[in-house]
PDB file of C-alpha atoms in Angstrom:
ATOM      1  CA  MET A  12       0.000   0.000   0.000  1.00 41.00           C
ATOM      2  CA  GLU A  13       1.341   3.401  -0.925  1.00 46.00           C
ATOM      3  CA  HIS A  14       1.000   5.703   2.063  1.00 55.00           C
ATOM      4  CA  ILE A  15      -0.284   9.091   0.955  1.00 56.00           C
ATOM      5  CA  HIS A  16      -0.662  11.877   3.501  1.00 63.00           C
ATOM      6  CA  ASN A  17      -1.981  14.883   1.595  1.00 74.00           C
ATOM      7  CA  VAL A  18      -3.854  15.934   4.728  1.00 79.00           C
ATOM      8  CA  SER A  19      -1.905  18.304   6.990  1.00 83.00           C
ATOM      9  CA  GLU A  20      -4.776  18.987   9.368  1.00 88.00           C
ATOM     10  CA  PHE A  21      -8.217  17.686  10.285  1.00 92.00           C
ATOM     11  CA  ILE A  22     -11.393  19.677  10.882  1.00 92.00           C
ATOM     12  CA  LEU A  23     -13.363  18.580  13.955  1.00 92.00           C
ATOM     13  CA  LEU A  24     -17.119  19.087  13.832  1.00 89.00           C
ATOM     14  CA  GLY A  25     -17.235  19.019  17.637  1.00 85.00           C
ATOM     15  CA  LEU A  26     -20.265  18.269  19.777  1.00 85.00           C
ATOM     16  CA  THR A  27     -22.746  20.719  18.304  1.00 82.00           C
ATOM     17  CA  GLN A  28     -23.049  23.562  15.803  1.00 81.00           C
ATOM     18  CA  ASN A  29     -25.298  25.599  18.125  1.00 85.00           C
ATOM     19  CA  GLN A  30     -23.210  28.511  19.483  1.00 83.00           C
ATOM     20  CA  GLU A  31     -25.436  29.095  22.527  1.00 86.00           C
ATOM     21  CA  LEU A  32     -25.271  25.419  23.429  1.00 89.00           C
ATOM     22  CA  GLU A  33     -21.495  25.492  22.937  1.00 88.00           C
ATOM     23  CA  GLN A  34     -21.189  28.265  25.547  1.00 89.00           C
ATOM     24  CA  VAL A  35     -23.264  26.249  28.015  1.00 92.00           C
ATOM     25  CA  CYS A  36     -21.164  23.157  27.330  1.00 91.00           C
ATOM     26  CA  PHE A  37     -17.961  25.157  27.839  1.00 94.00           C
ATOM     27  CA  GLY A  38     -19.076  26.234  31.319  1.00 94.00           C
ATOM     28  CA  LEU A  39     -20.141  22.718  32.284  1.00 93.00           C
ATOM     29  CA  PHE A  40     -17.018  21.016  30.953  1.00 94.00           C
ATOM     30  CA  LEU A  41     -14.791  23.594  32.639  1.00 95.00           C
ATOM     31  CA  LEU A  42     -16.425  22.769  35.980  1.00 95.00           C
ATOM     32  CA  PHE A  43     -16.146  19.038  35.279  1.00 94.00           C
ATOM     33  CA  TYR A  44     -12.467  19.324  34.356  1.00 95.00           C
ATOM     34  CA  ILE A  45     -11.615  21.374  37.440  1.00 95.00           C
ATOM     35  CA  ALA A  46     -13.507  18.856  39.595  1.00 94.00           C
ATOM     36  CA  THR A  47     -11.621  16.005  37.903  1.00 94.00           C
ATOM     37  CA  VAL A  48      -8.184  17.495  38.511  1.00 95.00           C
ATOM     38  CA  LEU A  49      -8.886  18.665  42.071  1.00 93.00           C
ATOM     39  CA  GLY A  50     -10.726  15.466  43.046  1.00 91.00           C
ATOM     40  CA  ASN A  51      -8.050  13.111  41.778  1.00 93.00           C
ATOM     41  CA  LEU A  52      -5.225  15.281  43.148  1.00 93.00           C
ATOM     42  CA  THR A  53      -6.941  15.203  46.546  1.00 90.00           C
ATOM     43  CA  ILE A  54      -6.990  11.413  46.478  1.00 90.00           C
ATOM     44  CA  ILE A  55      -3.322  11.222  45.476  1.00 92.00           C
ATOM     45  CA  VAL A  56      -2.211  13.675  48.184  1.00 90.00           C
ATOM     46  CA  THR A  57      -4.395  12.005  50.828  1.00 89.00           C
ATOM     47  CA  ILE A  58      -3.010   8.538  50.076  1.00 89.00           C
ATOM     48  CA  GLN A  59       0.593   9.801  49.937  1.00 89.00           C
ATOM     49  CA  ARG A  60       0.299  11.720  53.224  1.00 86.00           C
ATOM     50  CA  SER A  61      -1.827   9.248  55.176  1.00 83.00           C
ATOM     51  CA  GLN A  62      -0.210   6.593  57.368  1.00 80.00           C
ATOM     52  CA  THR A  63      -3.346   4.439  57.376  1.00 82.00           C
ATOM     53  CA  LEU A  64      -3.956   4.229  53.628  1.00 83.00           C
ATOM     54  CA  ASN A  65      -0.920   2.057  52.919  1.00 85.00           C
ATOM     55  CA  SER A  66      -2.565  -1.104  51.573  1.00 88.00           C
ATOM     56  CA  PRO A  67      -2.160  -2.192  47.928  1.00 90.00           C
ATOM     57  CA  MET A  68      -5.742  -1.123  47.185  1.00 87.00           C
ATOM     58  CA  TYR A  69      -4.875   2.525  47.865  1.00 89.00           C
ATOM     59  CA  PHE A  70      -1.556   2.148  46.064  1.00 92.00           C
ATOM     60  CA  PHE A  71      -3.489   1.210  42.917  1.00 93.00           C
ATOM     61  CA  LEU A  72      -6.120   3.875  43.595  1.00 90.00           C
ATOM     62  CA  SER A  73      -3.483   6.622  43.642  1.00 92.00           C
ATOM     63  CA  TYR A  74      -2.206   5.480  40.231  1.00 94.00           C
ATOM     64  CA  LEU A  75      -5.775   5.289  38.934  1.00 93.00           C
ATOM     65  CA  SER A  76      -6.298   8.924  39.955  1.00 93.00           C
ATOM     66  CA  PHE A  77      -2.990   9.862  38.318  1.00 95.00           C
ATOM     67  CA  VAL A  78      -4.099   8.244  35.041  1.00 95.00           C
ATOM     68  CA  ASP A  79      -7.538   9.905  35.261  1.00 94.00           C
ATOM     69  CA  ILE A  80      -6.013  13.391  35.471  1.00 95.00           C
ATOM     70  CA  PHE A  81      -4.005  12.915  32.290  1.00 95.00           C
ATOM     71  CA  TYR A  82      -6.754  10.926  30.549  1.00 95.00           C
ATOM     72  CA  ALA A  83      -9.182  13.828  30.947  1.00 94.00           C
ATOM     73  CA  SER A  84      -6.452  16.314  30.000  1.00 95.00           C
ATOM     74  CA  VAL A  85      -5.919  14.694  26.586  1.00 95.00           C
ATOM     75  CA  THR A  86      -9.422  15.612  25.371  1.00 93.00           C
ATOM     76  CA  ALA A  87     -11.084  18.132  27.718  1.00 94.00           C
ATOM     77  CA  PRO A  88      -8.836  21.222  27.205  1.00 94.00           C
ATOM     78  CA  LYS A  89      -8.944  20.834  23.413  1.00 94.00           C
ATOM     79  CA  LEU A  90     -12.718  20.324  23.514  1.00 93.00           C
ATOM     80  CA  MET A  91     -13.233  23.429  25.663  1.00 93.00           C
ATOM     81  CA  ALA A  92     -10.992  25.537  23.421  1.00 93.00           C
ATOM     82  CA  ASP A  93     -12.892  24.368  20.331  1.00 93.00           C
ATOM     83  CA  LEU A  94     -16.217  25.298  21.929  1.00 92.00           C
ATOM     84  CA  LEU A  95     -15.094  28.953  21.839  1.00 90.00           C
ATOM     85  CA  ILE A  96     -14.116  29.070  18.167  1.00 89.00           C
ATOM     86  CA  GLU A  97     -16.011  28.457  14.945  1.00 87.00           C
ATOM     87  CA  ARG A  98     -13.387  26.545  12.943  1.00 89.00           C
ATOM     88  CA  LYS A  99     -12.082  23.621  14.952  1.00 91.00           C
ATOM     89  CA  THR A 100      -8.880  22.143  13.566  1.00 93.00           C
ATOM     90  CA  ILE A 101      -6.116  19.832  14.705  1.00 93.00           C
ATOM     91  CA  SER A 102      -2.848  19.093  12.899  1.00 92.00           C
ATOM     92  CA  PHE A 103      -2.190  15.617  11.497  1.00 91.00           C
ATOM     93  CA  HIS A 104       0.587  14.974  14.035  1.00 92.00           C
ATOM     94  CA  GLY A 105      -1.504  16.450  16.850  1.00 93.00           C
ATOM     95  CA  CYS A 106      -4.337  14.138  15.868  1.00 93.00           C
ATOM     96  CA  ILE A 107      -2.084  11.068  15.935  1.00 93.00           C
ATOM     97  CA  ALA A 108      -0.613  12.136  19.291  1.00 95.00           C
ATOM     98  CA  GLN A 109      -4.103  12.526  20.751  1.00 95.00           C
ATOM     99  CA  LEU A 110      -5.079   9.103  19.423  1.00 94.00           C
ATOM    100  CA  PHE A 111      -1.978   7.529  20.983  1.00 96.00           C
ATOM    101  CA  LEU A 112      -2.484   9.163  24.404  1.00 96.00           C
ATOM    102  CA  VAL A 113      -6.215   8.404  24.599  1.00 94.00           C
ATOM    103  CA  HIS A 114      -5.573   4.702  24.010  1.00 94.00           C
ATOM    104  CA  LEU A 115      -2.436   4.577  26.174  1.00 95.00           C
ATOM    105  CA  LEU A 116      -4.176   6.066  29.208  1.00 95.00           C
ATOM    106  CA  GLY A 117      -7.530   4.381  28.588  1.00 92.00           C
ATOM    107  CA  CYS A 118      -6.023   0.916  28.258  1.00 93.00           C
ATOM    108  CA  THR A 119      -3.740   1.496  31.255  1.00 95.00           C
ATOM    109  CA  GLU A 120      -6.845   2.337  33.295  1.00 92.00           C
ATOM    110  CA  ILE A 121      -8.507  -0.886  32.129  1.00 91.00           C
ATOM    111  CA  PHE A 122      -5.521  -2.918  33.333  1.00 93.00           C
ATOM    112  CA  LEU A 123      -5.335  -0.985  36.628  1.00 93.00           C
ATOM    113  CA  LEU A 124      -9.006  -1.708  37.321  1.00 90.00           C
ATOM    114  CA  THR A 125      -8.309  -5.383  36.600  1.00 90.00           C
ATOM    115  CA  MET A 126      -5.350  -5.338  39.006  1.00 91.00           C
ATOM    116  CA  MET A 127      -7.545  -3.729  41.686  1.00 88.00           C
ATOM    117  CA  ALA A 128     -10.106  -6.510  41.268  1.00 87.00           C
ATOM    118  CA  TYR A 129      -7.346  -9.100  41.667  1.00 90.00           C
ATOM    119  CA  ASP A 130      -6.178  -7.298  44.807  1.00 90.00           C
ATOM    120  CA  ARG A 131      -9.711  -7.469  46.285  1.00 85.00           C
ATOM    121  CA  TYR A 132      -9.958 -11.152  45.342  1.00 87.00           C
ATOM    122  CA  ILE A 133      -6.740 -11.998  47.209  1.00 90.00           C
ATOM    123  CA  ALA A 134      -7.699  -9.811  50.206  1.00 85.00           C
ATOM    124  CA  ILE A 135     -11.123 -11.415  50.639  1.00 84.00           C
ATOM    125  CA  CYS A 136     -10.622 -14.979  49.411  1.00 84.00           C
ATOM    126  CA  LYS A 137      -7.043 -15.556  50.637  1.00 86.00           C
ATOM    127  CA  PRO A 138      -6.613 -13.175  53.590  1.00 84.00           C
ATOM    128  CA  LEU A 139      -3.903 -15.236  55.311  1.00 87.00           C
ATOM    129  CA  HIS A 140      -1.645 -15.029  52.248  1.00 88.00           C
ATOM    130  CA  TYR A 141      -2.542 -11.444  51.304  1.00 90.00           C
ATOM    131  CA  THR A 142       0.574  -9.662  52.605  1.00 88.00           C
ATOM    132  CA  THR A 143       2.810 -12.316  51.041  1.00 91.00           C
ATOM    133  CA  ILE A 144       1.179 -12.277  47.621  1.00 92.00           C
ATOM    134  CA  MET A 145       0.465  -8.541  47.362  1.00 92.00           C
ATOM    135  CA  ASN A 146       3.781  -7.142  48.596  1.00 91.00           C
ATOM    136  CA  LYS A 147       5.181  -3.806  47.415  1.00 90.00           C
ATOM    137  CA  HIS A 148       7.446  -5.422  44.835  1.00 93.00           C
ATOM    138  CA  VAL A 149       4.558  -7.317  43.229  1.00 94.00           C
ATOM    139  CA  CYS A 150       2.285  -4.254  43.267  1.00 94.00           C
ATOM    140  CA  SER A 151       4.955  -2.128  41.590  1.00 95.00           C
ATOM    141  CA  TRP A 152       5.423  -4.701  38.848  1.00 96.00           C
ATOM    142  CA  MET A 153       1.647  -4.889  38.353  1.00 95.00           C
ATOM    143  CA  VAL A 154       1.557  -1.123  37.762  1.00 96.00           C
ATOM    144  CA  VAL A 155       4.492  -1.404  35.335  1.00 96.00           C
ATOM    145  CA  ALA A 156       2.659  -4.218  33.543  1.00 96.00           C
ATOM    146  CA  SER A 157      -0.459  -2.019  33.263  1.00 96.00           C
ATOM    147  CA  TRP A 158       1.512   0.799  31.636  1.00 96.00           C
ATOM    148  CA  THR A 159       3.343  -1.657  29.358  1.00 96.00           C
ATOM    149  CA  GLY A 160       0.071  -3.254  28.264  1.00 95.00           C
ATOM    150  CA  GLY A 161      -1.418   0.179  27.629  1.00 95.00           C
ATOM    151  CA  PHE A 162       1.609   1.194  25.539  1.00 96.00           C
ATOM    152  CA  LEU A 163       1.570  -1.967  23.427  1.00 94.00           C
ATOM    153  CA  HIS A 164      -2.157  -1.604  22.790  1.00 93.00           C
ATOM    154  CA  SER A 165      -1.828   2.066  21.896  1.00 94.00           C
ATOM    155  CA  ILE A 166       1.192   1.690  19.649  1.00 94.00           C
ATOM    156  CA  VAL A 167      -0.654  -0.947  17.596  1.00 91.00           C
ATOM    157  CA  GLN A 168      -3.642   1.369  17.141  1.00 90.00           C
ATOM    158  CA  THR A 169      -1.392   4.282  16.241  1.00 93.00           C
ATOM    159  CA  LEU A 170       0.767   2.382  13.744  1.00 91.00           C
ATOM    160  CA  LEU A 171      -2.311   0.940  12.036  1.00 88.00           C
ATOM    161  CA  THR A 172      -3.731   4.447  11.636  1.00 88.00           C
ATOM    162  CA  THR A 173      -0.546   6.162  10.458  1.00 88.00           C
ATOM    163  CA  GLN A 174      -0.049   3.496   7.757  1.00 86.00           C
ATOM    164  CA  LEU A 175      -3.375   4.473   6.168  1.00 86.00           C
ATOM    165  CA  PRO A 176      -3.409   6.829   3.136  1.00 86.00           C
ATOM    166  CA  PHE A 177      -5.242  10.118   3.759  1.00 85.00           C
ATOM    167  CA  CYS A 178      -5.607  11.870   0.435  1.00 82.00           C
ATOM    168  CA  GLY A 179      -8.608  14.159   0.570  1.00 77.00           C
ATOM    169  CA  PRO A 180     -11.474  14.184   3.095  1.00 80.00           C
ATOM    170  CA  ASN A 181     -10.356  15.701   6.399  1.00 87.00           C
ATOM    171  CA  VAL A 182     -13.584  16.405   8.307  1.00 89.00           C
ATOM    172  CA  ILE A 183     -13.953  14.334  11.492  1.00 89.00           C
ATOM    173  CA  ASP A 184     -17.470  14.123  12.882  1.00 87.00           C
ATOM    174  CA  HIS A 185     -16.209  14.000  16.461  1.00 87.00           C
ATOM    175  CA  PHE A 186     -14.612  16.217  19.106  1.00 90.00           C
ATOM    176  CA  PHE A 187     -11.301  14.312  19.286  1.00 91.00           C
ATOM    177  CA  CYS A 188      -9.227  11.980  17.124  1.00 91.00           C
ATOM    178  CA  ASP A 189     -10.045   8.296  17.466  1.00 88.00           C
ATOM    179  CA  VAL A 190      -9.641   5.191  15.354  1.00 88.00           C
ATOM    180  CA  HIS A 191     -13.157   4.773  13.943  1.00 85.00           C
ATOM    181  CA  PRO A 192     -13.566   8.381  12.687  1.00 86.00           C
ATOM    182  CA  LEU A 193     -10.102   8.259  11.080  1.00 89.00           C
ATOM    183  CA  LEU A 194     -10.806   4.936   9.368  1.00 88.00           C
ATOM    184  CA  GLN A 195     -13.807   6.610   7.750  1.00 86.00           C
ATOM    185  CA  LEU A 196     -11.483   9.142   6.070  1.00 88.00           C
ATOM    186  CA  ALA A 197      -8.865   6.728   4.727  1.00 87.00           C
ATOM    187  CA  CYS A 198      -8.584   6.417   0.948  1.00 86.00           C
ATOM    188  CA  THR A 199      -8.531   2.617   0.985  1.00 84.00           C
ATOM    189  CA  ASP A 200     -10.495  -0.396   2.137  1.00 82.00           C
ATOM    190  CA  THR A 201     -10.212  -0.508   5.930  1.00 81.00           C
ATOM    191  CA  TYR A 202     -12.220  -3.685   6.590  1.00 83.00           C
ATOM    192  CA  ILE A 203      -9.241  -5.785   7.740  1.00 85.00           C
ATOM    193  CA  ILE A 204      -7.832  -2.964   9.853  1.00 83.00           C
ATOM    194  CA  GLY A 205     -11.292  -2.457  11.359  1.00 83.00           C
ATOM    195  CA  ILE A 206     -11.341  -6.120  12.415  1.00 85.00           C
ATOM    196  CA  ILE A 207      -7.897  -5.728  14.003  1.00 84.00           C
ATOM    197  CA  VAL A 208      -9.115  -2.634  15.866  1.00 81.00           C
ATOM    198  CA  VAL A 209     -12.108  -4.574  17.188  1.00 80.00           C
ATOM    199  CA  ALA A 210      -9.807  -7.383  18.326  1.00 82.00           C
ATOM    200  CA  ASN A 211      -7.298  -4.965  19.870  1.00 83.00           C
ATOM    201  CA  SER A 212      -9.757  -2.630  21.615  1.00 83.00           C
ATOM    202  CA  GLY A 213     -13.194  -4.188  21.794  1.00 83.00           C
ATOM    203  CA  MET A 214     -12.205  -7.753  22.645  1.00 86.00           C
ATOM    204  CA  LEU A 215      -9.609  -6.532  25.122  1.00 86.00           C
ATOM    205  CA  SER A 216     -12.249  -4.444  26.923  1.00 87.00           C
ATOM    206  CA  LEU A 217     -14.753  -7.304  26.851  1.00 88.00           C
ATOM    207  CA  LEU A 218     -12.216  -9.871  28.075  1.00 89.00           C
ATOM    208  CA  CYS A 219     -11.103  -7.698  30.998  1.00 88.00           C
ATOM    209  CA  PHE A 220     -14.753  -6.944  31.830  1.00 89.00           C
ATOM    210  CA  VAL A 221     -15.630 -10.655  31.901  1.00 89.00           C
ATOM    211  CA  VAL A 222     -12.591 -11.418  34.085  1.00 88.00           C
ATOM    212  CA  LEU A 223     -13.602  -8.614  36.443  1.00 87.00           C
ATOM    213  CA  MET A 224     -17.203  -9.795  36.708  1.00 86.00           C
ATOM    214  CA  ILE A 225     -16.128 -13.404  37.348  1.00 88.00           C
ATOM    215  CA  SER A 226     -13.723 -12.256  40.064  1.00 86.00           C
ATOM    216  CA  TYR A 227     -16.446 -10.239  41.786  1.00 84.00           C
ATOM    217  CA  ILE A 228     -18.886 -13.141  41.585  1.00 85.00           C
ATOM    218  CA  VAL A 229     -16.277 -15.363  43.274  1.00 85.00           C
ATOM    219  CA  ILE A 230     -15.730 -12.663  45.906  1.00 83.00           C
ATOM    220  CA  LEU A 231     -19.455 -12.311  46.611  1.00 80.00           C
ATOM    221  CA  VAL A 232     -19.838 -16.088  46.955  1.00 82.00           C
ATOM    222  CA  SER A 233     -16.880 -16.277  49.349  1.00 81.00           C
ATOM    223  CA  LEU A 234     -18.327 -13.503  51.558  1.00 76.00           C
ATOM    224  CA  ARG A 235     -20.887 -15.958  52.926  1.00 74.00           C
ATOM    225  CA  THR A 236     -18.228 -17.290  55.299  1.00 71.00           C
ATOM    226  CA  HIS A 237     -17.290 -13.851  56.668  1.00 69.00           C
ATOM    227  CA  THR A 238     -18.705 -12.040  59.668  1.00 70.00           C
ATOM    228  CA  SER A 239     -21.498  -9.531  59.079  1.00 73.00           C
ATOM    229  CA  GLU A 240     -19.158  -6.587  59.775  1.00 70.00           C
ATOM    230  CA  GLY A 241     -16.463  -7.890  57.434  1.00 67.00           C
ATOM    231  CA  ARG A 242     -19.092  -8.701  54.825  1.00 71.00           C
ATOM    232  CA  LEU A 243     -20.487  -5.161  54.859  1.00 74.00           C
ATOM    233  CA  LYS A 244     -17.034  -3.561  54.582  1.00 69.00           C
ATOM    234  CA  ALA A 245     -16.038  -5.854  51.714  1.00 70.00           C
ATOM    235  CA  LEU A 246     -19.349  -5.256  49.945  1.00 73.00           C
ATOM    236  CA  SER A 247     -18.914  -1.495  50.252  1.00 72.00           C
ATOM    237  CA  THR A 248     -15.425  -1.630  48.743  1.00 70.00           C
ATOM    238  CA  CYS A 249     -16.447  -4.017  45.964  1.00 76.00           C
ATOM    239  CA  ALA A 250     -19.537  -1.914  45.187  1.00 78.00           C
ATOM    240  CA  SER A 251     -17.276   1.076  44.518  1.00 76.00           C
ATOM    241  CA  HIS A 252     -15.064  -0.976  42.212  1.00 78.00           C
ATOM    242  CA  ILE A 253     -18.005  -2.516  40.347  1.00 81.00           C
ATOM    243  CA  THR A 254     -19.581   0.929  39.838  1.00 81.00           C
ATOM    244  CA  VAL A 255     -16.365   2.312  38.326  1.00 81.00           C
ATOM    245  CA  VAL A 256     -15.960  -0.791  36.148  1.00 82.00           C
ATOM    246  CA  LEU A 257     -19.509  -0.523  34.773  1.00 84.00           C
ATOM    247  CA  ILE A 258     -19.363   3.194  33.945  1.00 83.00           C
ATOM    248  CA  PHE A 259     -15.945   2.842  32.282  1.00 83.00           C
ATOM    249  CA  PHE A 260     -16.194  -0.506  30.491  1.00 85.00           C
ATOM    250  CA  GLY A 261     -19.781  -0.073  29.287  1.00 83.00           C
ATOM    251  CA  PRO A 262     -19.043   2.850  26.920  1.00 82.00           C
ATOM    252  CA  CYS A 263     -15.716   1.312  25.813  1.00 83.00           C
ATOM    253  CA  ILE A 264     -17.383  -1.969  24.843  1.00 83.00           C
ATOM    254  CA  PHE A 265     -20.198  -0.091  23.070  1.00 81.00           C
ATOM    255  CA  PHE A 266     -17.724   2.038  21.111  1.00 79.00           C
ATOM    256  CA  TYR A 267     -15.000  -0.444  20.171  1.00 82.00           C
ATOM    257  CA  LEU A 268     -16.674  -3.860  20.007  1.00 80.00           C
ATOM    258  CA  ARG A 269     -18.152  -3.237  16.573  1.00 73.00           C
ATOM    259  CA  PRO A 270     -16.977  -2.707  12.962  1.00 68.00           C
ATOM    260  CA  SER A 271     -15.709   0.671  11.798  1.00 63.00           C
ATOM    261  CA  THR A 272     -19.051   2.480  11.821  1.00 64.00           C
ATOM    262  CA  THR A 273     -20.253   5.635  13.529  1.00 64.00           C
ATOM    263  CA  PHE A 274     -23.533   6.177  15.351  1.00 63.00           C
ATOM    264  CA  SER A 275     -25.268   9.385  16.390  1.00 64.00           C
ATOM    265  CA  GLU A 276     -24.807   8.360  20.031  1.00 74.00           C
ATOM    266  CA  ASP A 277     -21.008   8.085  19.723  1.00 78.00           C
ATOM    267  CA  LYS A 278     -20.264  11.656  20.808  1.00 83.00           C
ATOM    268  CA  THR A 279     -22.469  11.391  23.897  1.00 81.00           C
ATOM    269  CA  VAL A 280     -20.895   8.070  24.855  1.00 83.00           C
ATOM    270  CA  ALA A 281     -17.394   9.502  24.262  1.00 85.00           C
ATOM    271  CA  VAL A 282     -18.148  12.502  26.509  1.00 87.00           C
ATOM    272  CA  PHE A 283     -19.198  10.069  29.210  1.00 84.00           C
ATOM    273  CA  TYR A 284     -16.016   7.973  29.254  1.00 84.00           C
ATOM    274  CA  THR A 285     -13.533  10.807  28.560  1.00 88.00           C
ATOM    275  CA  ILE A 286     -15.045  13.603  30.705  1.00 88.00           C
ATOM    276  CA  PHE A 287     -17.521  12.202  33.242  1.00 87.00           C
ATOM    277  CA  THR A 288     -15.820   8.966  34.282  1.00 87.00           C
ATOM    278  CA  PRO A 289     -12.498  10.547  35.398  1.00 90.00           C
ATOM    279  CA  MET A 290     -14.543  13.024  37.457  1.00 89.00           C
ATOM    280  CA  LEU A 291     -16.794  10.370  39.005  1.00 85.00           C
ATOM    281  CA  ASN A 292     -14.004   8.010  40.098  1.00 82.00           C
ATOM    282  CA  PRO A 293     -12.805  10.107  43.081  1.00 80.00           C
ATOM    283  CA  LEU A 294     -16.404  10.792  44.135  1.00 80.00           C
ATOM    284  CA  ILE A 295     -17.300   7.092  44.065  1.00 80.00           C
ATOM    285  CA  TYR A 296     -14.232   6.000  46.004  1.00 75.00           C
ATOM    286  CA  THR A 297     -14.473   8.740  48.645  1.00 74.00           C
ATOM    287  CA  LEU A 298     -18.241   8.713  49.226  1.00 68.00           C
ATOM    288  CA  ARG A 299     -18.321   4.939  49.791  1.00 66.00           C
ATOM    289  CA  ASN A 300     -15.014   4.555  51.632  1.00 71.00           C
ATOM    290  CA  GLU A 301     -14.863   5.562  55.273  1.00 75.00           C
ATOM    291  CA  ASP A 302     -11.083   5.087  55.479  1.00 76.00           C
ATOM    292  CA  VAL A 303     -10.477   7.611  52.693  1.00 79.00           C
ATOM    293  CA  LYS A 304     -12.963  10.097  54.179  1.00 77.00           C
ATOM    294  CA  ASN A 305     -11.366   9.806  57.637  1.00 80.00           C
ATOM    295  CA  ALA A 306      -7.889  10.280  56.151  1.00 80.00           C
ATOM    296  CA  MET A 307      -9.091  13.400  54.298  1.00 78.00           C
ATOM    297  CA  ARG A 308     -10.629  14.837  57.484  1.00 80.00           C
ATOM    298  CA  LYS A 309      -7.422  14.164  59.405  1.00 80.00           C
ATOM    299  CA  LEU A 310      -5.265  15.725  56.697  1.00 74.00           C
ATOM    300  CA  TRP A 311      -7.555  18.772  56.527  1.00 72.00           C
ATOM    301  CA  SER A 312      -7.560  19.214  60.319  1.00 74.00           C
ATOM    302  CA  ILE A 313      -3.761  19.059  60.398  1.00 61.00           C
ATOM    303  CA  LYS A 314      -3.542  21.815  57.770  1.00 56.00           C
ATOM    304  CA  VAL A 315      -6.080  23.977  59.625  1.00 52.00           C
ATOM    305  CA  ASN A 316      -4.243  23.564  62.932  1.00 54.00           C
ATOM    306  CA  PHE A 317      -0.907  24.340  61.266  1.00 51.00           C
ATOM    307  CA  ARG A 318      -2.294  27.574  59.777  1.00 57.00           C
ATOM    308  CA  GLU A 319      -3.773  28.644  63.111  1.00 53.00           C
ATOM    309  CA  LYS A 320      -0.426  28.218  64.825  1.00 53.00           C
TER     310      LYS A 320
END
């Protein structure tokens, strides 16, 4: 295949063509982005400063918040800037970079959520061996493996896209660069590449989701042997994880587990998993976790007392 790149930039159609609605969306997304950054930073600082939040679960949670900050930052600032201008463009290289980062961070988050489910499985089903299995060395390697898996996934998506010839159409009916919209613009048959994308993104999301659901089913079954107090605490923690898994994996499976086609709902679904989900994660984990809330109160009281002195 001869690789032709006559396109130096892409035109993004964005979320809507209604200028009044764009202004409303700008205000809302600005609030959401600020809440995302502040919420996830609060979790990171609380876990780093707290002496009680030193279990592997919070180690993974701090990295999840770190990924969420950058994941939202790949799309939200560009989206907000485009809402204020009429002609929304992105350079070819900027588009490819955005594609790479979205998939790198998104896939890394998928693997981190899977690691967190494994951590809960060991903690609840094999409590006597928990500290041996989930030591700091193992947890660090699990985080490295998550980033490595995310990189390998993303580099495949990126290389597949950059090898396509773009020789004319450059209008993307979306608010950021992703695989499906770009496949629509390629000047060649993309059926085989579309199948590879489904296998690389959709099947990966589905496989991890199935593994997660099976692990939580095993956990719920094993809780029958626990005390009522331990059962309630484990259920509360698992409920938070399951909620995050559902709101993140659901849109990903909907978007990527299908051939290279676009639906009218795609933009709404994309807003949900790129803007809302990173903002909801800290809320879900703090509102349902007493240990995190207590650590935040303690950290806040220390700062207030220090200022008063």
